[in-house]
Tab-separated table of C-alpha atoms in Angstrom:
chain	number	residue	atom	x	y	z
M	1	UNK	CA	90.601	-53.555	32.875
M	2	UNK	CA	90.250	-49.973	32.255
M	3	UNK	CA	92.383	-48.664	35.075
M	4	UNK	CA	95.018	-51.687	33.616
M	5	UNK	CA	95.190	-50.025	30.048
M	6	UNK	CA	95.298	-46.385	31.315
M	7	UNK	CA	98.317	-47.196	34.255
M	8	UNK	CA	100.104	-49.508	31.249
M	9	UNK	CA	99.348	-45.860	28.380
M	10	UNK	CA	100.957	-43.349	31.199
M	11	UNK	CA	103.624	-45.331	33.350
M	12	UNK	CA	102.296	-43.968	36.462
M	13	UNK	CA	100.359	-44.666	38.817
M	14	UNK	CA	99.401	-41.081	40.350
M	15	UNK	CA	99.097	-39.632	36.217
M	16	UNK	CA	96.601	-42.651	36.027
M	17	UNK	CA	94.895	-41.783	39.083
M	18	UNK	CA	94.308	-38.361	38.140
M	19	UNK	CA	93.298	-38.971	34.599
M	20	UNK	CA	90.591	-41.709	35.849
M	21	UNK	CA	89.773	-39.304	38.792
M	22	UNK	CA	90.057	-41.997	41.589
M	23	UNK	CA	92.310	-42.119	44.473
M	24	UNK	CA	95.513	-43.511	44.258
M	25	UNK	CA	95.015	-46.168	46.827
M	26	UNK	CA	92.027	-46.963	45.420
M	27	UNK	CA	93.450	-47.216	42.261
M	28	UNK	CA	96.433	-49.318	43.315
M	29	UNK	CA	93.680	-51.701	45.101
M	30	UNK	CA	92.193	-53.069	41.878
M	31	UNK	CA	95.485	-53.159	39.647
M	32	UNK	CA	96.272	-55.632	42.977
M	33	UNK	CA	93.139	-57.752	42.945
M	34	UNK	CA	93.514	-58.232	39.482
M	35	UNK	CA	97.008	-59.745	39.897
M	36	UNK	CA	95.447	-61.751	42.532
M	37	UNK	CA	92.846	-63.232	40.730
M	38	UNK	CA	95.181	-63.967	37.607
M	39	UNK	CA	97.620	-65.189	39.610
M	40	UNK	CA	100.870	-63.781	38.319
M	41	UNK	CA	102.506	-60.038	38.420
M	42	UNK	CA	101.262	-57.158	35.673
M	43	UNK	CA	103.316	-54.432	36.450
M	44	UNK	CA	107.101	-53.861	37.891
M	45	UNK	CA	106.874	-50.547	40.305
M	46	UNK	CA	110.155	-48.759	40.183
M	47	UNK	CA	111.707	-44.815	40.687
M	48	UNK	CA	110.579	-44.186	37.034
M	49	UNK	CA	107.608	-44.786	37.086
M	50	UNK	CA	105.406	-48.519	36.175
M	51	UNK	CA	106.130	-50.903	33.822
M	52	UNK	CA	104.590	-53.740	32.283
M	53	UNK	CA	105.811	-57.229	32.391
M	54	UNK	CA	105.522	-60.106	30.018
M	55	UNK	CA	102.034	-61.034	30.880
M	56	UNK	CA	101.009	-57.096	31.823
M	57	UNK	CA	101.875	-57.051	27.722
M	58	UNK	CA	100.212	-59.556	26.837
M	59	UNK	CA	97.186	-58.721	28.808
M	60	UNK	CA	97.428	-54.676	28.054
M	61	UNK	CA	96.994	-56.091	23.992
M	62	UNK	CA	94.029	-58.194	24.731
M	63	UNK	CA	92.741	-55.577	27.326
M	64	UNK	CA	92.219	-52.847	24.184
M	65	UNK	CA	90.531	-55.627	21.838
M	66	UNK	CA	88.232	-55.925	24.808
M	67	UNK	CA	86.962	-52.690	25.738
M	68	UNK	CA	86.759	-51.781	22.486
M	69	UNK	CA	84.132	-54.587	21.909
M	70	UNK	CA	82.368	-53.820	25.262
M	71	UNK	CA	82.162	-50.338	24.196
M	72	UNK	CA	80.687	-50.723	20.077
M	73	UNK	CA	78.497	-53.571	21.809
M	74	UNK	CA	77.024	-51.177	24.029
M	75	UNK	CA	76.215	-48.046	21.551
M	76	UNK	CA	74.770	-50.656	19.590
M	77	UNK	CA	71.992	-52.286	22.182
M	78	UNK	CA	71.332	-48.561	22.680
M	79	UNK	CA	70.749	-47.940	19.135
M	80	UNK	CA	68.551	-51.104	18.610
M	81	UNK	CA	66.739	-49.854	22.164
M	82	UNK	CA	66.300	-46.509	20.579
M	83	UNK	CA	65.496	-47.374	16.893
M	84	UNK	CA	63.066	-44.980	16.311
M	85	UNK	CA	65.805	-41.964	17.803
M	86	UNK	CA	68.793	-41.863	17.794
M	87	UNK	CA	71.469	-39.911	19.892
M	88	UNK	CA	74.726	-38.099	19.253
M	89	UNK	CA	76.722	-37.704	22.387
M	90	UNK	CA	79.109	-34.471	21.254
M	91	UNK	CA	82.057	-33.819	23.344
M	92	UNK	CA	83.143	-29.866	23.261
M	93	UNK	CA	85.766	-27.752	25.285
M	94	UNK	CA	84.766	-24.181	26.397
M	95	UNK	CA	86.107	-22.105	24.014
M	96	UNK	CA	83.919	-23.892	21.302
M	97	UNK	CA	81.049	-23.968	24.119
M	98	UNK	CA	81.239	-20.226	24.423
M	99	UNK	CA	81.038	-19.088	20.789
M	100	UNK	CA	78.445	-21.083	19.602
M	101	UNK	CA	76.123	-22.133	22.680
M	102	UNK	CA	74.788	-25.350	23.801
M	103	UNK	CA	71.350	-24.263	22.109
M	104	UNK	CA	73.311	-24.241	18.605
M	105	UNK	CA	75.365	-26.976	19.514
M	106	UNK	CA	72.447	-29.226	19.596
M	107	UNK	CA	70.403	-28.101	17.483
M	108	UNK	CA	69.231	-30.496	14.286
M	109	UNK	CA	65.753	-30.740	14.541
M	110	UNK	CA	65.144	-29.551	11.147
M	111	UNK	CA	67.543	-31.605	9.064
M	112	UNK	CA	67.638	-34.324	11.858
M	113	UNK	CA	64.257	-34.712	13.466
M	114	UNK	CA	64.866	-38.773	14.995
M	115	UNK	CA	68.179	-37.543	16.104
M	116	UNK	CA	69.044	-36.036	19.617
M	117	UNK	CA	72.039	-34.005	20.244
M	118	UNK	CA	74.008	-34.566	24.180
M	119	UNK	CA	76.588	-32.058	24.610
M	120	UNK	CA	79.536	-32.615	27.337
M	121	UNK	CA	81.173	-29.693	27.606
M	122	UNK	CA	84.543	-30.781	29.911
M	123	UNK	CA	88.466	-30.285	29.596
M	124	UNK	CA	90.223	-32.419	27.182
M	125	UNK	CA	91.309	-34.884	29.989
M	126	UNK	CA	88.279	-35.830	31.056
M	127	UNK	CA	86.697	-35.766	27.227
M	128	UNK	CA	89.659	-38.567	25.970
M	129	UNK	CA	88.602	-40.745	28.836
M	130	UNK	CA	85.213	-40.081	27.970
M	131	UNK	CA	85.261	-41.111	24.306
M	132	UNK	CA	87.429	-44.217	25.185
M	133	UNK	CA	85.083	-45.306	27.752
M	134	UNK	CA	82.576	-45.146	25.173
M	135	UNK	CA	80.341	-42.074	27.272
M	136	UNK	CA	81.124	-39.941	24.249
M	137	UNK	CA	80.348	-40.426	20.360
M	138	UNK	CA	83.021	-37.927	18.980
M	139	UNK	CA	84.601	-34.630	20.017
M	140	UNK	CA	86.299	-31.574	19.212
M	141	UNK	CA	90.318	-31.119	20.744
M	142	UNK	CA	92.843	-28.817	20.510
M	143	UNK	CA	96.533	-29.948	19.677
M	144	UNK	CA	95.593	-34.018	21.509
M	145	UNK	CA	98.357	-35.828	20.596
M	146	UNK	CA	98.220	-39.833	19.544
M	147	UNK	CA	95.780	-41.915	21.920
M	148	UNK	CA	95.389	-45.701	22.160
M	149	UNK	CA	92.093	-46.683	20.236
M	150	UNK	CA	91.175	-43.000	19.238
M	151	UNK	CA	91.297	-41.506	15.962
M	152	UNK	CA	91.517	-38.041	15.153
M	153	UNK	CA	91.297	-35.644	12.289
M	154	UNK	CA	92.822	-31.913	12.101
M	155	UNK	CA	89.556	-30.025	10.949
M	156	UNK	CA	91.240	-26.275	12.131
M	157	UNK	CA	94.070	-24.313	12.783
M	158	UNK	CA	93.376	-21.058	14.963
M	159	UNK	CA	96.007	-18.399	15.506
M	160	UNK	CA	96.882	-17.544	19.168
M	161	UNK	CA	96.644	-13.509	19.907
M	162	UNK	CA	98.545	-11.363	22.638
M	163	UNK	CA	96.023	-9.900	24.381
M	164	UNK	CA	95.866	-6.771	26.833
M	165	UNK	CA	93.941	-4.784	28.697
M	166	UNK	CA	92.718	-1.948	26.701
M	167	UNK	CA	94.506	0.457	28.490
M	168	UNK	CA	97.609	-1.472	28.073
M	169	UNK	CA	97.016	-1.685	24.123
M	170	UNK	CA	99.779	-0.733	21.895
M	171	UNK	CA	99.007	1.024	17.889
M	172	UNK	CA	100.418	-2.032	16.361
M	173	UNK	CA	98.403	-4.597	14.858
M	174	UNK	CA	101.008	-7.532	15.666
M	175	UNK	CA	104.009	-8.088	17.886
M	176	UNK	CA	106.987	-10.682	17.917
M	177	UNK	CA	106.785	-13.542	19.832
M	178	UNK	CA	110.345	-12.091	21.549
M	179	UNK	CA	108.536	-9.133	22.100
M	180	UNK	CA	105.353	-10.395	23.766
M	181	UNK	CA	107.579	-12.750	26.247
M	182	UNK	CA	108.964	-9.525	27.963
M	183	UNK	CA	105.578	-8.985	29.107
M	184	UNK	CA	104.455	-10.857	32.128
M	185	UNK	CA	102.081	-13.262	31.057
M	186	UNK	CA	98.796	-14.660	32.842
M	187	UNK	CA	98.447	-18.220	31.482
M	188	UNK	CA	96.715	-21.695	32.413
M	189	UNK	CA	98.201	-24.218	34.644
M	190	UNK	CA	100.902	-26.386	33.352
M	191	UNK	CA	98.872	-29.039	31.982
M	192	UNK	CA	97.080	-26.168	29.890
M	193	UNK	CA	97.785	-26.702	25.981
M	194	UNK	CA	97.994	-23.084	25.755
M	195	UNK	CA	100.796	-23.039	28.388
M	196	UNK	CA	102.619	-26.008	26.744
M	197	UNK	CA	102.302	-23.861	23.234
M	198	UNK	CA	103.967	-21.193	24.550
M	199	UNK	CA	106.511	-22.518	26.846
M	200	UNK	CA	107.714	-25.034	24.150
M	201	UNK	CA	107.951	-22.535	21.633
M	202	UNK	CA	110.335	-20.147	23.835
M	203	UNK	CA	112.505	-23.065	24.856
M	204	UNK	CA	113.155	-23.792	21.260
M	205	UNK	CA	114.103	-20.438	21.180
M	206	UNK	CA	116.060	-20.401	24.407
M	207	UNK	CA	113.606	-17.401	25.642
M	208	UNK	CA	112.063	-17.443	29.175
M	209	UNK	CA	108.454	-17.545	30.129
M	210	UNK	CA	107.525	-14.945	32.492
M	211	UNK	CA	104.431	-16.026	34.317
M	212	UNK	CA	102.296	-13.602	36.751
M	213	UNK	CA	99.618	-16.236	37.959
M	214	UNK	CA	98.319	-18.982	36.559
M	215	UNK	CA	94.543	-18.112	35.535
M	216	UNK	CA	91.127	-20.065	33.561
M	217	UNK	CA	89.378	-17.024	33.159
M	218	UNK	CA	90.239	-13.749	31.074
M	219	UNK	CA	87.658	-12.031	33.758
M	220	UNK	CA	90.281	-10.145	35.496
M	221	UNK	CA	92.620	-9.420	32.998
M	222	UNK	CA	90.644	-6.170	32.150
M	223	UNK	CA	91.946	-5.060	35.195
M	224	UNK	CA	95.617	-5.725	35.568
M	225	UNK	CA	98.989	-5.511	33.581
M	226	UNK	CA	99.672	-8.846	33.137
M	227	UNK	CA	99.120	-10.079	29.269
M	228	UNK	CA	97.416	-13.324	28.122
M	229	UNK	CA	98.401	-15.238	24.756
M	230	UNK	CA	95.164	-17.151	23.861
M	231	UNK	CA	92.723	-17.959	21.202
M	232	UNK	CA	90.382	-15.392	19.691
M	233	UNK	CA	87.637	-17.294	20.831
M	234	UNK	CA	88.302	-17.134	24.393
M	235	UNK	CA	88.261	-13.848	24.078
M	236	UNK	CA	85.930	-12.269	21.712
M	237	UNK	CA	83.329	-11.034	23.526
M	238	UNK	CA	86.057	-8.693	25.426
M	239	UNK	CA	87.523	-7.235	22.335
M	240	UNK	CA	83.764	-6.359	20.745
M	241	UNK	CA	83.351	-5.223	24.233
M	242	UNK	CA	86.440	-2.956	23.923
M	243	UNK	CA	87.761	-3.877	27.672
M	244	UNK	CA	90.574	-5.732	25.656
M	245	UNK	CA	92.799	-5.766	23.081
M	246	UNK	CA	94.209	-8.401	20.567
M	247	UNK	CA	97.273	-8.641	18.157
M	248	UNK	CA	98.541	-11.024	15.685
M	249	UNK	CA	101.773	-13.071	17.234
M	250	UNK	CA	104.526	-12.764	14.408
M	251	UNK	CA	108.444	-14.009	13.829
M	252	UNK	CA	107.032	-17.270	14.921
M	253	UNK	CA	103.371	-17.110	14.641
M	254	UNK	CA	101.887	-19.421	17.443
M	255	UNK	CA	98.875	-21.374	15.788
M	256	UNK	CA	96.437	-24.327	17.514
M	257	UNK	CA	94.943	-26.928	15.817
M	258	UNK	CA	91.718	-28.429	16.551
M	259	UNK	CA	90.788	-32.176	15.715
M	260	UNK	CA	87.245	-34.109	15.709
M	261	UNK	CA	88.213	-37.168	17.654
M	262	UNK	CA	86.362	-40.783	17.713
M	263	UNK	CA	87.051	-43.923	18.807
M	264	UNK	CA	88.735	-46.235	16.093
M	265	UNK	CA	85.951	-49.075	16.496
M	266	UNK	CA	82.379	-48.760	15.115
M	267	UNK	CA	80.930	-45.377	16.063
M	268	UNK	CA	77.170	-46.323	14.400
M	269	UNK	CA	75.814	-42.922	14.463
M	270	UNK	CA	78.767	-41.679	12.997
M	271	UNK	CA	77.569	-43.582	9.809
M	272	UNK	CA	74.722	-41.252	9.372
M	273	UNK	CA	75.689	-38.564	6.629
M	274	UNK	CA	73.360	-35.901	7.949
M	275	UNK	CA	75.583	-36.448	11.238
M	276	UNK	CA	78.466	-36.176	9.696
M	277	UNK	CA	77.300	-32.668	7.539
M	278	UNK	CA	75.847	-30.974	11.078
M	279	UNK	CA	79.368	-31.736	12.319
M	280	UNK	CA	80.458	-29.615	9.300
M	281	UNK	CA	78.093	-27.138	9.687
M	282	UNK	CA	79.453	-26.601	12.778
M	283	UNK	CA	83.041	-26.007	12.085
M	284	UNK	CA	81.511	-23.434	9.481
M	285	UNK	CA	79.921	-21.742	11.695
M	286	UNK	CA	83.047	-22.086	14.347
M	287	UNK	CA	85.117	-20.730	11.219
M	288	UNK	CA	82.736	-17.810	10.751
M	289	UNK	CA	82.858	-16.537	14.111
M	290	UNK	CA	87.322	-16.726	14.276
M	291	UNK	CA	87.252	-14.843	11.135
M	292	UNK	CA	90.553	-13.818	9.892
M	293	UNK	CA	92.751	-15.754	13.048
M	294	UNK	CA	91.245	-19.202	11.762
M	295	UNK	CA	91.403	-21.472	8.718
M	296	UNK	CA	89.845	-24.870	7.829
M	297	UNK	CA	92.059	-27.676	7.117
M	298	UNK	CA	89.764	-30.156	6.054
């Protein structure tokens, strides 16, 4: 049922494959045998992509009513199995996993003594699927867009810098977005939100993207010409370090935003207030650390 839902969300079967992390075959194999055992056709395969049909509509409705269920009935056997603690499953990416540490991350003994802290640090792929599959109570994402049975609320917005080698570094304190684009640019892969930031932004302003590789690490870009546009987080270590160099993107500035994301059913530990304030804390602390190129929103 929960390959059916995500091959209905995406219209393709090889997007679904790689979002679930199965094989395609294998993946094509159930969405069969559950045809089979209904006994009528789900999906229409055609050069576009996958489609639903009449009943693949009917069942894709019923199929997020279900796993919804299956997923609040299992946090809450867990919470009556663990009455006496209780655990918060926190899903982070590694910018957020880098400035503040797992140790900090987790920590709530003192104002939460029956509650454990899990973090799952992962990519925000894998951290959706997570929280919809009910392995994750509630995490932080940058710039996710709409998602079936998730809800999310914009907590930040972070500025993105144009960052350089120090030898590279210019006087100025900022730089046009026109500007930075003439410099060849080492950026994520394309499914990066970072990459789609940038290379949305230029086609709106019918500028090209000049890409040198395609990195997920700032490790080497100490050593080489090529410039990154990224958040300060990534990247604060380097510049207290001096080995690089950040500046303020202006005429547009290029900002992220960052949401705390849960699924729409009941979340029980999410009820708890001192959960909810730690979360806060948090972001405070987040906010303290991105100091001036970050801002809460709510």
């Amino acid at each position: 049922m929960t390959y059916f839902r995500k091959v209905v969300e995406l219209g393709n079967m090889t997007a679904a494959a790689d979002m679930l992390n199965v094989a395609q075959p294998a993946l094509g194999s159930q969405i069969k045998q559950l045809e089979g055992e209904l006994g009528i056709e789900l999906l229409v395969r055609h050069s576009r992509g996958i489609t639903p049909t009449p009943a693949g509509r009917l069942l894709y409705t019923h199929a997020q009513h279900i796993l919804d269920d299956v997923a609040t009935a299992a946090n809450e056997v867990r919470a009556l199995k663990a009455a006496k603690r209780i655990e918060l499953r926190l899903g982070v990416g590694r910018t957020m996993s880098t400035l503040l540490g797992q140790d900090l991350l987790a920590d709530a003994h003192q104002t939460m003594p029956d509650v454990t802290i899990r973090v799952v640090e992962e990519r925000p792929p894998a951290l959706l699927h997570a929280l919809e599959a009910g392995q994750v109570d509630v995490a932080f994402l940058n710039n996710v867009g709409e998602w079936s049975g998730l809800k999310r609320t914009a907590v930040l917005e972070e500025d993105l810098l144009f960052v350089t080698a120090s030898s590279q570094a210019a006087q100025e304190e900022s730089i046009e977005f026109t500007e930075a684009l003439q410099y060849e640019l080492a950026i994520g892969g394309e499914r990066g939100v970072l990459r789609h930031i940038v290379e949305s932004e230029a086609r709106r302003l019918s500028l090209d993207v000049r890409i040198a590789r395609e990195v997920h690490s700032v490790d080497s870009l100490a050593f080489g010409t090529a410039a990154m546009i990224v958040p300060y987080g990534l990247i604060a270590k380097e510049v207290r370090e001096g080995t690089l160099v950040a500046r303020r993107i202006i005429k547009p500035a290029l900002t992220r935003t960052l949401y705390m994301v849960r699924r729409h059913s009941k979340v029980p530990v999410l009820d708890d207030q001192r959960v909810i304030d730690h979360l806060q804390r948090l972001m405070n602390v987040y906010l303290s650390l991105v100091k001036p190129w970050a801002r809460l929103l709510q």
